Coordinates of C-alpha atoms in Angstrom, one line a residue:
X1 CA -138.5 -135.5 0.7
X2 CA -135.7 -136.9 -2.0
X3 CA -135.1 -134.7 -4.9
X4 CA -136.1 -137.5 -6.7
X5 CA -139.4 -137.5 -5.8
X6 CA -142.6 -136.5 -7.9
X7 CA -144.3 -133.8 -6.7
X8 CA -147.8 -132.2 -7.6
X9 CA -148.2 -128.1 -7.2
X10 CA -151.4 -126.6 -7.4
X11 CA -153.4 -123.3 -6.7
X12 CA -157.1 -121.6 -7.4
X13 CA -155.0 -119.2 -10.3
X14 CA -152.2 -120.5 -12.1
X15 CA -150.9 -118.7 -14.4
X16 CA -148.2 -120.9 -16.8
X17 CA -148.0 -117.2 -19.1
X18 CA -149.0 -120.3 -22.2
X19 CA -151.7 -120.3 -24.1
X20 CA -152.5 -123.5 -21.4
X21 CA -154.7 -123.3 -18.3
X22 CA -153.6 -126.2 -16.4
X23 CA -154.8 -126.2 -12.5
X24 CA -152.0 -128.1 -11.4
X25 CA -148.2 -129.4 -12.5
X26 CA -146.2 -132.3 -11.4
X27 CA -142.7 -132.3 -11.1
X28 CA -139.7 -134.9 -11.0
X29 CA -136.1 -133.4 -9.8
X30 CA -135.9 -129.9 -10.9
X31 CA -138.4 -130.4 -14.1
X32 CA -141.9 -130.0 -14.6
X33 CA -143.2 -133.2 -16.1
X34 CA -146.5 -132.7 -16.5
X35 CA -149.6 -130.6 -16.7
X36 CA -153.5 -131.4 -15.9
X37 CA -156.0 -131.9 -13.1
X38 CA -155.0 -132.7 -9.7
X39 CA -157.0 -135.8 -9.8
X40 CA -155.4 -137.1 -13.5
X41 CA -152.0 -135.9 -11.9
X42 CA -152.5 -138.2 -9.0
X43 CA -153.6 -141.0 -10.8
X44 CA -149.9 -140.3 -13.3
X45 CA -147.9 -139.9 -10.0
X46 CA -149.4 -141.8 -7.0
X47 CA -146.6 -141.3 -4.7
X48 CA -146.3 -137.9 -5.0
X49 CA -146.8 -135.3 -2.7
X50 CA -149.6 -132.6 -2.9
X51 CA -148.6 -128.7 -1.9
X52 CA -151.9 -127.1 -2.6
X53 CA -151.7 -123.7 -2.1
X54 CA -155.3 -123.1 -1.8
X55 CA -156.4 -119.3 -3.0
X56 CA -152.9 -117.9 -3.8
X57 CA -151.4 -117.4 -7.2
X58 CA -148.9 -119.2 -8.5
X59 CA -146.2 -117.8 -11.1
X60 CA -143.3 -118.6 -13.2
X61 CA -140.1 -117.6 -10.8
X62 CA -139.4 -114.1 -11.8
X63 CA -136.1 -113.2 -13.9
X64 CA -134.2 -110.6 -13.8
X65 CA -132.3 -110.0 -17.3
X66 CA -129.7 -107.6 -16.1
X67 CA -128.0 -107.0 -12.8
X68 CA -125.0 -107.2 -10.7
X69 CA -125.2 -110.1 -8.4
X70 CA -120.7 -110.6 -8.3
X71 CA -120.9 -107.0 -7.8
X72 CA -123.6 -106.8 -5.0
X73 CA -121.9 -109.8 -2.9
X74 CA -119.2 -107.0 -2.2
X75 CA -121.2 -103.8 -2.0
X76 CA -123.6 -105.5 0.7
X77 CA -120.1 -105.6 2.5
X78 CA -119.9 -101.9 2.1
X79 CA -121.2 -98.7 3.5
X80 CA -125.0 -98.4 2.0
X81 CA -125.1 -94.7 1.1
X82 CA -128.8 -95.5 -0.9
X83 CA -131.4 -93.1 -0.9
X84 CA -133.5 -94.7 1.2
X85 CA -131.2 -94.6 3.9
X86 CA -129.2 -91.3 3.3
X87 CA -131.4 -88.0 2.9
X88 CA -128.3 -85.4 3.7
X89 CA -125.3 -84.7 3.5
X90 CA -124.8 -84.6 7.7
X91 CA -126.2 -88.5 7.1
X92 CA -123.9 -89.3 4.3
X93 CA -121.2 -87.9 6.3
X94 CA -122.2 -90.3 9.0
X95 CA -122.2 -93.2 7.9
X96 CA -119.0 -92.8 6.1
X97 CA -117.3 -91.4 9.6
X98 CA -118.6 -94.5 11.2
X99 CA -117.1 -97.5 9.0
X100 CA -113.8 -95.1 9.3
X101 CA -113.8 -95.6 13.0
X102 CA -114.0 -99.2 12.7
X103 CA -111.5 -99.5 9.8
X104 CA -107.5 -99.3 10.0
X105 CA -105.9 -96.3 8.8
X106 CA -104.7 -96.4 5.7
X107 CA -107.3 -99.0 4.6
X108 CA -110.4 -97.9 2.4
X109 CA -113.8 -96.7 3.1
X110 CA -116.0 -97.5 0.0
X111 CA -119.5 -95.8 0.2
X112 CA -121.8 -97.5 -2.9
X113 CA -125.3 -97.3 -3.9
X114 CA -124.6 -92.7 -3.3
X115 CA -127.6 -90.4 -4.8
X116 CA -126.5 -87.2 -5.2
X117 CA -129.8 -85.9 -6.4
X118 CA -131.5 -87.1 -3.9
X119 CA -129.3 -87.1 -1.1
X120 CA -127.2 -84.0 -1.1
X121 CA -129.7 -81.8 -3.1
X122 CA -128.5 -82.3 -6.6
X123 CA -124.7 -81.1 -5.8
X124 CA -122.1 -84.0 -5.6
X125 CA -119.8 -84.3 -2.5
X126 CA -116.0 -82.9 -3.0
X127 CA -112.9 -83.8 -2.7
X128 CA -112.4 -81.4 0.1
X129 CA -115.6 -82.0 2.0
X130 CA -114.6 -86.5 1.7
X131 CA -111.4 -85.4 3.5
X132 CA -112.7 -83.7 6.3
X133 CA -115.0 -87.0 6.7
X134 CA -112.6 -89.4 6.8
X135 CA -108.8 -87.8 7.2
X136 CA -106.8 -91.0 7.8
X137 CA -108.2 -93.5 4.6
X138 CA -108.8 -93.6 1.2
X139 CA -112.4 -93.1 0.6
X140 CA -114.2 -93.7 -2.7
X141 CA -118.0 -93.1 -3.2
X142 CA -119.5 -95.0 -6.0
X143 CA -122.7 -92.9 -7.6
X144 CA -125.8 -95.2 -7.4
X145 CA -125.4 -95.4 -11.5
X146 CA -122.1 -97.0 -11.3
X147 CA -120.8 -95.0 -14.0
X148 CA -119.0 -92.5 -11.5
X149 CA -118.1 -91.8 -8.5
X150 CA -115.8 -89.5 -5.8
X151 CA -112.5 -89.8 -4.2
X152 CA -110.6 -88.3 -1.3
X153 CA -107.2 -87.0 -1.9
X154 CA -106.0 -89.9 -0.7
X155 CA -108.0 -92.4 -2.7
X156 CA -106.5 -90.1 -5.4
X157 CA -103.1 -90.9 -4.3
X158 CA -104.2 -95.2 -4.0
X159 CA -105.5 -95.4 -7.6
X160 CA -102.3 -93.1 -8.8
X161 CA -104.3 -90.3 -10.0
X162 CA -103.1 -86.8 -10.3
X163 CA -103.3 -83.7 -13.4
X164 CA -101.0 -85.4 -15.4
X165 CA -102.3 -89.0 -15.5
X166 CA -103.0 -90.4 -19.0
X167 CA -106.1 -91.7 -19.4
X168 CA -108.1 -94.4 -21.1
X169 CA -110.5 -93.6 -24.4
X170 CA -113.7 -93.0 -22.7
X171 CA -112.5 -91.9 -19.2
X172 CA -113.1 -88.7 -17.8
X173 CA -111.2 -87.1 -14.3
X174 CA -113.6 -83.8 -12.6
X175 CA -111.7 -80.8 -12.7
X176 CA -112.0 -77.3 -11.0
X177 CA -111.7 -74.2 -13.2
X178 CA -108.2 -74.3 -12.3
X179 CA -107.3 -77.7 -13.6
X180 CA -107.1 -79.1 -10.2
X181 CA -108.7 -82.7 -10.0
X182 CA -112.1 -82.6 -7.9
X183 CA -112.0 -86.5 -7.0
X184 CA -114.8 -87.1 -9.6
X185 CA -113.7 -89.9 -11.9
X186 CA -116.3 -91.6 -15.0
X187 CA -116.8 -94.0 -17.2
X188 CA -113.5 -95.9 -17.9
X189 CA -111.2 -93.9 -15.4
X190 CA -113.2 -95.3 -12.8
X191 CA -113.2 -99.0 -14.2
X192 CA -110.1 -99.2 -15.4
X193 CA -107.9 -97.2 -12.9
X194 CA -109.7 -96.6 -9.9
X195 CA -111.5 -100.2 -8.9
X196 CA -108.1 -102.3 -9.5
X197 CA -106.7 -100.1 -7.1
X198 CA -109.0 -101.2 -4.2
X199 CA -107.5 -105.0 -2.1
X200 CA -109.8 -107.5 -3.5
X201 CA -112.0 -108.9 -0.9
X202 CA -111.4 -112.7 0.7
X203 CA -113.2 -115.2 -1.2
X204 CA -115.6 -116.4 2.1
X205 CA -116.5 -112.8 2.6
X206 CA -118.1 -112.3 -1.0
X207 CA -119.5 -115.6 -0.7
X208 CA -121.0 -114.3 2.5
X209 CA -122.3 -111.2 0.4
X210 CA -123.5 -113.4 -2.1
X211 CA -125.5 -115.5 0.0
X212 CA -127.4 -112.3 1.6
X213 CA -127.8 -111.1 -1.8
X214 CA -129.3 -114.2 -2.7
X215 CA -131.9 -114.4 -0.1
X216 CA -132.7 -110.4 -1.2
X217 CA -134.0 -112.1 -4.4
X218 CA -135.7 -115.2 -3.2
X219 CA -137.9 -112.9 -1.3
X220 CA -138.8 -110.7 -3.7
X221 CA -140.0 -113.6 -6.0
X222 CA -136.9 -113.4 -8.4
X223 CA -135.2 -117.4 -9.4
X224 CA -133.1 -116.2 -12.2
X225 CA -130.7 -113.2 -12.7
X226 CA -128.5 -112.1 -15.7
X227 CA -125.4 -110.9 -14.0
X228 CA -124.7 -108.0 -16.4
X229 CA -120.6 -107.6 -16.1
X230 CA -118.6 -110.2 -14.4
X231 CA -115.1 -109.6 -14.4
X232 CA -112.4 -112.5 -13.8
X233 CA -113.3 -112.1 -9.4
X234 CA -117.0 -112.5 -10.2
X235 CA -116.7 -115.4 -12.2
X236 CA -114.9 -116.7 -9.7
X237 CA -116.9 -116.1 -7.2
X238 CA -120.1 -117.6 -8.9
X239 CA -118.0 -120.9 -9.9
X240 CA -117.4 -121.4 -6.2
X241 CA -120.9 -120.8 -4.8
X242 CA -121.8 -122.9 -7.8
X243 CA -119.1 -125.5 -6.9
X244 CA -120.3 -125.8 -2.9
X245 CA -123.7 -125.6 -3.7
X246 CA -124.9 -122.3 -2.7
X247 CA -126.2 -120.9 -5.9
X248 CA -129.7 -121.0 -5.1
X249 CA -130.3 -118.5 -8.2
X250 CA -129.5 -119.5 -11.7
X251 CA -127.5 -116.9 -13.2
X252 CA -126.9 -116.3 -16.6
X253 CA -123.4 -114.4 -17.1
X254 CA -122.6 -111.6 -19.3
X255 CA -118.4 -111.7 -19.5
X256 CA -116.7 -108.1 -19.4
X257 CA -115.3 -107.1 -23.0
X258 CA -111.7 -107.2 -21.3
X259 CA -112.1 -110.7 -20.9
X260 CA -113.1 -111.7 -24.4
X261 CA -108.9 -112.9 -25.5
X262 CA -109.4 -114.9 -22.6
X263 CA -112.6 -116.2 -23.9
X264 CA -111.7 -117.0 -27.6
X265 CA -108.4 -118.8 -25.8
X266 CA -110.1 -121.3 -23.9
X267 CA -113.1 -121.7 -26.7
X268 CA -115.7 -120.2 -24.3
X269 CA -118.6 -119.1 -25.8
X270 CA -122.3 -118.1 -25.2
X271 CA -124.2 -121.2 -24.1
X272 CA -121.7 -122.7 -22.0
X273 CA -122.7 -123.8 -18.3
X274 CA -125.5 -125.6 -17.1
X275 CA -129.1 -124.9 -15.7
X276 CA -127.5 -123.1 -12.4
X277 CA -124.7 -121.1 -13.7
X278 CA -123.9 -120.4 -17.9
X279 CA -122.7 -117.9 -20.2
X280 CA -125.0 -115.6 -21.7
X281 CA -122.7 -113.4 -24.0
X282 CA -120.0 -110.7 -23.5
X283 CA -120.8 -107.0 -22.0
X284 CA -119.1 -103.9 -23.3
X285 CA -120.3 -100.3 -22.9
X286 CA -120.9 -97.8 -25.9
X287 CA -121.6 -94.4 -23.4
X288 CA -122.8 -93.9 -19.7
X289 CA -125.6 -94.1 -17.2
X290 CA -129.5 -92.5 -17.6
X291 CA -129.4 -91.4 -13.8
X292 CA -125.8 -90.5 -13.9
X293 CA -126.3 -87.8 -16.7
X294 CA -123.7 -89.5 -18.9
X295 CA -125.5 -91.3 -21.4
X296 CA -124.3 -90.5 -25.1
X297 CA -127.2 -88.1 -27.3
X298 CA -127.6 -87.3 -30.3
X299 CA -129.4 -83.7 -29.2
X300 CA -127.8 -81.8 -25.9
X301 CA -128.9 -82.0 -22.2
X302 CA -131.4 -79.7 -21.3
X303 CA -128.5 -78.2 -18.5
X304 CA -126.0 -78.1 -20.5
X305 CA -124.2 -78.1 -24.2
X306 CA -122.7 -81.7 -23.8
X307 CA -123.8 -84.6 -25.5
X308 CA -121.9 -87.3 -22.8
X309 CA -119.7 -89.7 -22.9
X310 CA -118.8 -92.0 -25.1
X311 CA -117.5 -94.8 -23.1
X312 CA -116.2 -96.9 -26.5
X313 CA -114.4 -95.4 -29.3
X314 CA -116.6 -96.4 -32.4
X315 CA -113.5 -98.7 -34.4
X316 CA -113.1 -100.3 -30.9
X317 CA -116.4 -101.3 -30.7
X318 CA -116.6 -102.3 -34.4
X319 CA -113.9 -104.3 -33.4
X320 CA -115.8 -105.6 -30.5
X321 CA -119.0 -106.5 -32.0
X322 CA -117.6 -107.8 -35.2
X323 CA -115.4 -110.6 -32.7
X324 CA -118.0 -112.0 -30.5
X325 CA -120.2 -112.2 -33.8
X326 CA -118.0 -113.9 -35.6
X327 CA -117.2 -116.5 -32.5
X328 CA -120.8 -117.5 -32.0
X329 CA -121.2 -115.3 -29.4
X330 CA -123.6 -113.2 -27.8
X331 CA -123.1 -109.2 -27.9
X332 CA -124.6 -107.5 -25.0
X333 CA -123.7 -103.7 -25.5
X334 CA -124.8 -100.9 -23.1
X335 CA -126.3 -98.3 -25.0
X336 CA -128.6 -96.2 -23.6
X337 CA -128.6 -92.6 -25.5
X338 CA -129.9 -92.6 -29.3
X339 CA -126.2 -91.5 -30.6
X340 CA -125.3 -94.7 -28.7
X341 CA -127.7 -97.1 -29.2
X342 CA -127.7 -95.8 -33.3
X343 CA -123.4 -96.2 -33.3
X344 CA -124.3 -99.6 -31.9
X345 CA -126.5 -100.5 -34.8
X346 CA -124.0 -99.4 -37.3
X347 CA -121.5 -102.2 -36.0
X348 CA -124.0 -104.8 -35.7
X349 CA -125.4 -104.3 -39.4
X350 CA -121.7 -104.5 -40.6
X351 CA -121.0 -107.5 -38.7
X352 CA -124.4 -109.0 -39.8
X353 CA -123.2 -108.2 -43.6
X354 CA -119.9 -109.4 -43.6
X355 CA -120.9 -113.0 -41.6
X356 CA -124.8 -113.5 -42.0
X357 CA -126.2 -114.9 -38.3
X358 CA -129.7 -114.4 -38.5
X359 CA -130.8 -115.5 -34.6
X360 CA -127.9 -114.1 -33.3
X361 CA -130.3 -112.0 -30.6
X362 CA -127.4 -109.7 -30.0
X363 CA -128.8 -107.1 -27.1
X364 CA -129.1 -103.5 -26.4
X365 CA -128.9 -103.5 -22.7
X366 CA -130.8 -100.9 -21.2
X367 CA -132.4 -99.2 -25.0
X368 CA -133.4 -95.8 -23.2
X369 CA -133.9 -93.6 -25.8
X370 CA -135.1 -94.2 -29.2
X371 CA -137.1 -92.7 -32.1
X372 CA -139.0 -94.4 -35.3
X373 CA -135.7 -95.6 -37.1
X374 CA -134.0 -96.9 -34.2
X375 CA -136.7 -98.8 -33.3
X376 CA -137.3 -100.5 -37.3
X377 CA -133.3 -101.3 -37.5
X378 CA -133.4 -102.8 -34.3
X379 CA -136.8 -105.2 -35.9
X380 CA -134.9 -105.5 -38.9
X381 CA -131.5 -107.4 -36.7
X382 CA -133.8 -109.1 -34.6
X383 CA -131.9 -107.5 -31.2
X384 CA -133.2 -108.0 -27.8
X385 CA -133.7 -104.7 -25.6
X386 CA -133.4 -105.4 -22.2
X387 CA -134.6 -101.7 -20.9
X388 CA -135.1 -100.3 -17.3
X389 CA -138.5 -101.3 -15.4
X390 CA -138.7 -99.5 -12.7
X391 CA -136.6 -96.7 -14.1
X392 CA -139.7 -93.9 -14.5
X393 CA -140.9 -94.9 -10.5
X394 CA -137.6 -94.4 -8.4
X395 CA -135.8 -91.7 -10.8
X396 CA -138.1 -90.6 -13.2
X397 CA -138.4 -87.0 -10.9
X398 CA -134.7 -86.3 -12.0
X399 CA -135.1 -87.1 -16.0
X400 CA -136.5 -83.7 -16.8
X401 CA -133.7 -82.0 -15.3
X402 CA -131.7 -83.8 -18.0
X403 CA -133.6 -84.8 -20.4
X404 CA -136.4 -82.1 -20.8
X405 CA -139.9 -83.2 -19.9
X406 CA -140.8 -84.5 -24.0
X407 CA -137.1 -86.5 -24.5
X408 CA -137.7 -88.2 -20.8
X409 CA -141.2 -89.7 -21.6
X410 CA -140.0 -91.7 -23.9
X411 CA -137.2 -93.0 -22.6
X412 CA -137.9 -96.7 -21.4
X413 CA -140.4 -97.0 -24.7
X414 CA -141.9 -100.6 -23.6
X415 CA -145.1 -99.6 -25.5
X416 CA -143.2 -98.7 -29.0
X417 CA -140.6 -101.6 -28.6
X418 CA -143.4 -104.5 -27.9
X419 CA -145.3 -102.6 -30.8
X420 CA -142.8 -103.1 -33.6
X421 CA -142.0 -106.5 -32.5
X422 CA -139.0 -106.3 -30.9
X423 CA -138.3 -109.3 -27.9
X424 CA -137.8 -107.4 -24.6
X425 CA -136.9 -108.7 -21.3
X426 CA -137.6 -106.7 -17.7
X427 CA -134.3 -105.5 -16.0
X428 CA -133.5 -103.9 -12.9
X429 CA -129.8 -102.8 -13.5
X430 CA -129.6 -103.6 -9.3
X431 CA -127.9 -102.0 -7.8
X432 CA -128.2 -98.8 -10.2
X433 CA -132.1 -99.1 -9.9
X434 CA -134.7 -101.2 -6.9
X435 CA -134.5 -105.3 -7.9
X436 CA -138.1 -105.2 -6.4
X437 CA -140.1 -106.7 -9.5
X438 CA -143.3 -105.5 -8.5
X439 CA -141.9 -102.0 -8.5
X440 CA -141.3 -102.1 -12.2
X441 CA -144.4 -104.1 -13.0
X442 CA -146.2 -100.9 -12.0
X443 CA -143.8 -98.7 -13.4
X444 CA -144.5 -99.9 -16.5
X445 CA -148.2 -99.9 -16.1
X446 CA -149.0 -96.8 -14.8
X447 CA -145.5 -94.7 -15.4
X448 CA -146.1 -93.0 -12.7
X449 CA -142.4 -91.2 -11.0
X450 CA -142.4 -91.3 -7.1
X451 CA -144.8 -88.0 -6.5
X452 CA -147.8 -89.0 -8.6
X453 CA -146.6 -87.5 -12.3
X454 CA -147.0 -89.3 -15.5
X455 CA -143.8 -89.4 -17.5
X456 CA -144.7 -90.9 -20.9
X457 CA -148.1 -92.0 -21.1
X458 CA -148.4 -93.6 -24.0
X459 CA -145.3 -96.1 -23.3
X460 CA -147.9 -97.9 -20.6
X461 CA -148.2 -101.5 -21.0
X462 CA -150.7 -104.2 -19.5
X463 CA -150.0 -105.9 -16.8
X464 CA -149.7 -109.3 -18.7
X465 CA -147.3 -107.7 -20.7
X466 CA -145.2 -106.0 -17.6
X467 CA -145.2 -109.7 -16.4
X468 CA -143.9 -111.3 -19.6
X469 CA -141.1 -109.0 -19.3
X470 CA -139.9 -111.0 -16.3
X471 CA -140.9 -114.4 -17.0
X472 CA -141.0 -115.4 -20.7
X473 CA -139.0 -112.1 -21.8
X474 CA -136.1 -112.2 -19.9
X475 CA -136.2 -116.2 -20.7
X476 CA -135.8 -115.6 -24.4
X477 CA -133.2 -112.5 -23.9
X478 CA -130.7 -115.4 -22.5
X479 CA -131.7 -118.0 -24.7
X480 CA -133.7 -120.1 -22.6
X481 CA -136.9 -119.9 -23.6
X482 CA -137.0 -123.4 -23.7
X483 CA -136.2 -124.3 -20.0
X484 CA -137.3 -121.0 -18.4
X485 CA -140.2 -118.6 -18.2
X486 CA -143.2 -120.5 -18.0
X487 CA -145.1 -123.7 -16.5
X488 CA -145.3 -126.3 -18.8
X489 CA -143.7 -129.6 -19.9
X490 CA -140.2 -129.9 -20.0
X491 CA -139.4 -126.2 -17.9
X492 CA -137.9 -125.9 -15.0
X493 CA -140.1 -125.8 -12.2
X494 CA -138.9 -122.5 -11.3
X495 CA -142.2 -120.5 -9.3
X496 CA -143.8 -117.7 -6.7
X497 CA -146.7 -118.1 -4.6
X498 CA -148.2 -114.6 -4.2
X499 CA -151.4 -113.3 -2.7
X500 CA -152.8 -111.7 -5.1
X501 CA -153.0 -112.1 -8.7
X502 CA -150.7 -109.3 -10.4
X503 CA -153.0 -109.5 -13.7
X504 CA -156.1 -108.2 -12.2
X505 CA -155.2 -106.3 -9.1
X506 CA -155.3 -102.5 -10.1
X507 CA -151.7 -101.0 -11.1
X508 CA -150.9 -98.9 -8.5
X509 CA -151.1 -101.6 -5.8
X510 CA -149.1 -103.9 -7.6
X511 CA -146.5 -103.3 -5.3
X512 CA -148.4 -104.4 -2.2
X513 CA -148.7 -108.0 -3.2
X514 CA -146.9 -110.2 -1.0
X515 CA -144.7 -112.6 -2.2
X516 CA -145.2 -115.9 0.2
X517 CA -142.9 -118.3 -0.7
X518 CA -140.3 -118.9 -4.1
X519 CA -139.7 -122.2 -5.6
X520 CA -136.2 -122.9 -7.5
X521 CA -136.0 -126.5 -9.0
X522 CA -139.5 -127.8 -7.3
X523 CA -137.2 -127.1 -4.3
X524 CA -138.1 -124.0 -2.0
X525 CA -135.6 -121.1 -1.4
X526 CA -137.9 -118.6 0.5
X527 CA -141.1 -118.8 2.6
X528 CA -142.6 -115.2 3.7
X529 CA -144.0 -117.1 6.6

């Protein structure tokens, strides 16, 4: 087959999330050309070939609005320390001990994707306990949330971290009650000083990464990613798979803040790229992580006095906001507490007023917690929230602890968002949360947490609407509503085959639907059998 060639896809359910029925579509290169009858499409296209996929379902190609694919491609190349894999401390321990034995002395042992609510029993590993583990290397654990994570003594010493280091707005070092650092670094401490400090990796070994991480996707139906923070490496990265043909995924890049004089230097702005690989806006952080216990709000934790950390001073992110609006550009601001998201706000309404942009679609990445008035000034600017899908499934058990059991249930509010008419687009946050889209479609549905309990009944959804979240959502969140997120005319013929049809099946076994094969360009990336 050329990839000039016409091709006609068909299926007993179809489902082009359009107003639009079709049976069948016929494509030409990566496009969908047309829509109809198998019989009316053959006599349009007679040389093309038929896939008829007989009972199965077929899709628009899942997208994921925010994750880490430049960051994955190097934490597939490091010690997993995930839940699923790590239920101790003696198995933490392990598997840390074991990539020491294999690595030089003096070289570092990063552990990512670490739990320490679920794998050490709520108490996070020390200092102490990482130097008994691994002696002779610098170690660094990164916590799940990617917000903050553990040193040795001697990753300490790498990054150049001791009591009297100054530190960046919005960075944090753990102390003992003596004033002796713990290892724990947050926030910008851990951005800013502690990953510069670790060798970048060689270009074929991410790209190695990348193409593992790719295939992760394909198979769990997902065609299009937002990489949510791609420093100057990342980009890099995804040029190069992009340049030798191995971006299978199209990826739609949020730049880190720290790059943005780079940005306005070379006139780079949201929209640039191509159907494969474009920018999508500029990422900067207001406070923390939801499963880290970091997040900035406006009321205490329930387990403690603090309100947590706000990762941005607020004239910085004026600053911020105020630049990338005025360039054209897309903001894309984490801000998941109420204090956060509601300082965010405040700097997009003062932008807004002092250079009018009406479908500027700045976004609220990740939108956890809001109330009434959040929710009508973010109608009123016409933002996107991108929350958390599958959030309330995998740590949903831990909110409470947090949160308390009434602030926790509505956190993720996909009910009251979609209700006062705000555009949202379905996220994972990977590798802070499972990428597994069918995971979050019945998180949403049923809100359900891992042993049963409802958290926040009244945010369910439908499960047309939890599937819009990754289709014709997370299309519009980046600005491509016109290419992506449905099957019809003019899109890219971007689409899953599944078994079973995720509208109808009930909601708690959405997650045994099988994903058989994944199409990217009417070309296919991923076949179950």
């Amino acid at each position: 087959m050329t990839a000039g060639q016409a091709r006609i896809f068909t299926a007993e359910t179809v489902h082009t999330m359009t107003e639009a029925a079709p049976p069948a579509f016929a494509t030409f290169g990566e496009t969908i050309v047309a829509t109809g009858g198998v019989a009316q499409l053959r006599a349009r296209f007679p040389e093309a070939e038929v896939h008829d996929f007989g009972k199965a379902v077929l899709l628009p190609g899942f997208n994921d609005a925010h994750q880490h694919p430049s960051i994955m491609a190097e934490q597939l190349l490091e010690v997993d320390c995930s839940p699923e894999l790590v239920g101790s401390r003696a198995e933490l321990f392990a598997r840390l001990t074991e990539r020491a034995a294999t690595t030089p002395a003096g070289q570092w042992v990063i552990g990512c994707r670490y739990d320490h609510a679920k794998s050490t029993a709520g108490t996070v590993v020390t200092r102490a306990e990482l130097d008994h583990v691994c002696p002779d290397h610098p170690v660094f654990l990164r916590q799940i949330g990617m917000h903050w994570g553990v040193l040795n003594t001697a990753g300490l010493r790498a990054a150049g971290l001791d009591e009297a280091t100054e530190l960046p707005a919005g960075g944090e070092l753990g102390r003992d009650p003596a004033g002796r650092l713990t290892g724990t670094v947050y926030e910008r401490a851990m951005f800013e000083l502690v990953e510069p400090a670790i060798p970048e990796r060689g270009l074929d070994e991410r790209l190695s990464g990348l193409r593992r991480y790719q295939r992760m996707m394909h198979a769990a139906g997902i065609t299009s990613v937002g990489d949510a923070l791609v420093w100057p490496r990342g980009l890099r990265l995804l040029q190069e798979a992009h340049a030798r043909r191995e971006l299978t995924l199209r990826v739609n890049m949020l730049l880190a803040y720290s790059s943005l004089d780079a940005m306005q230097a070379a006139g780079l702005r949201t929209g640039l790229g191509d159907t494969r690989l474009r920018i999508g806006g500029v990422k900067a952080f207001v406070d923390g992580a939801v499963a880290g216990g970091t997040c900035l709000l406006e009321e205490p934790y329930e387990d403690s006095c603090g309100h947590g950390i706000q990762a941005m001073p607020t004239e910085e992110l004026g600053d911020f906001v105020s630049t990338v609006h005025h360039a054209g550009s897309t903001v894309c601001v984490h801000a998941n507490g109420d204090r956060a998201i509601r300082l965010l706000l405040d700097a997009v309404e003062a932008a807004q007023r002092a250079d009018p942009r009406p479908p500027a679609r700045h976004r609220i990445e990740h939108c956890s917690l809001v109330d009434p008035e959040l929710l009508a000034r973010i109608a009123a600017l016409g933002m996107v929230a991108v929350p958390f899908g599958s959030y309330v499934a995998f740590h949903g058990e831990k909110l409470p602890g947090y949160y308390g059991r009434r602030r926790a249930a509505r956190m993720f509010a996909h009910r009251a968002l979609l209700d006062a008419g705000i555009p949202v687009a379905g996220s994972s946050d990977f590798p802070c949360g499972p990428y597994d889209v069918r995971l979050a479609l019945r998180s949403c549905v049923t809100r359900e947490t891992a042993d049963g309990t409802v958290l926040g009944e009244d945010q369910r959804i439908s499960q047309e609407e939890a599937v819009a979240l990754y289709t014709t959502g997370a299309a519009y969140a980046s600005g491509e509503e016109s290419r992506k997120g449905t099957i019809a005319e003019a899109m890219l013929a971007d689409f899953i085959v599944l078994d079973r049809d995720p509208l109808h099946v009930p909601g708690r076994e959405l997650t045994e639907i099988a994903v058989e094969q994944t199409w990217v360009g009417a070309e296919r990336v991923w076949s179950r059998g």
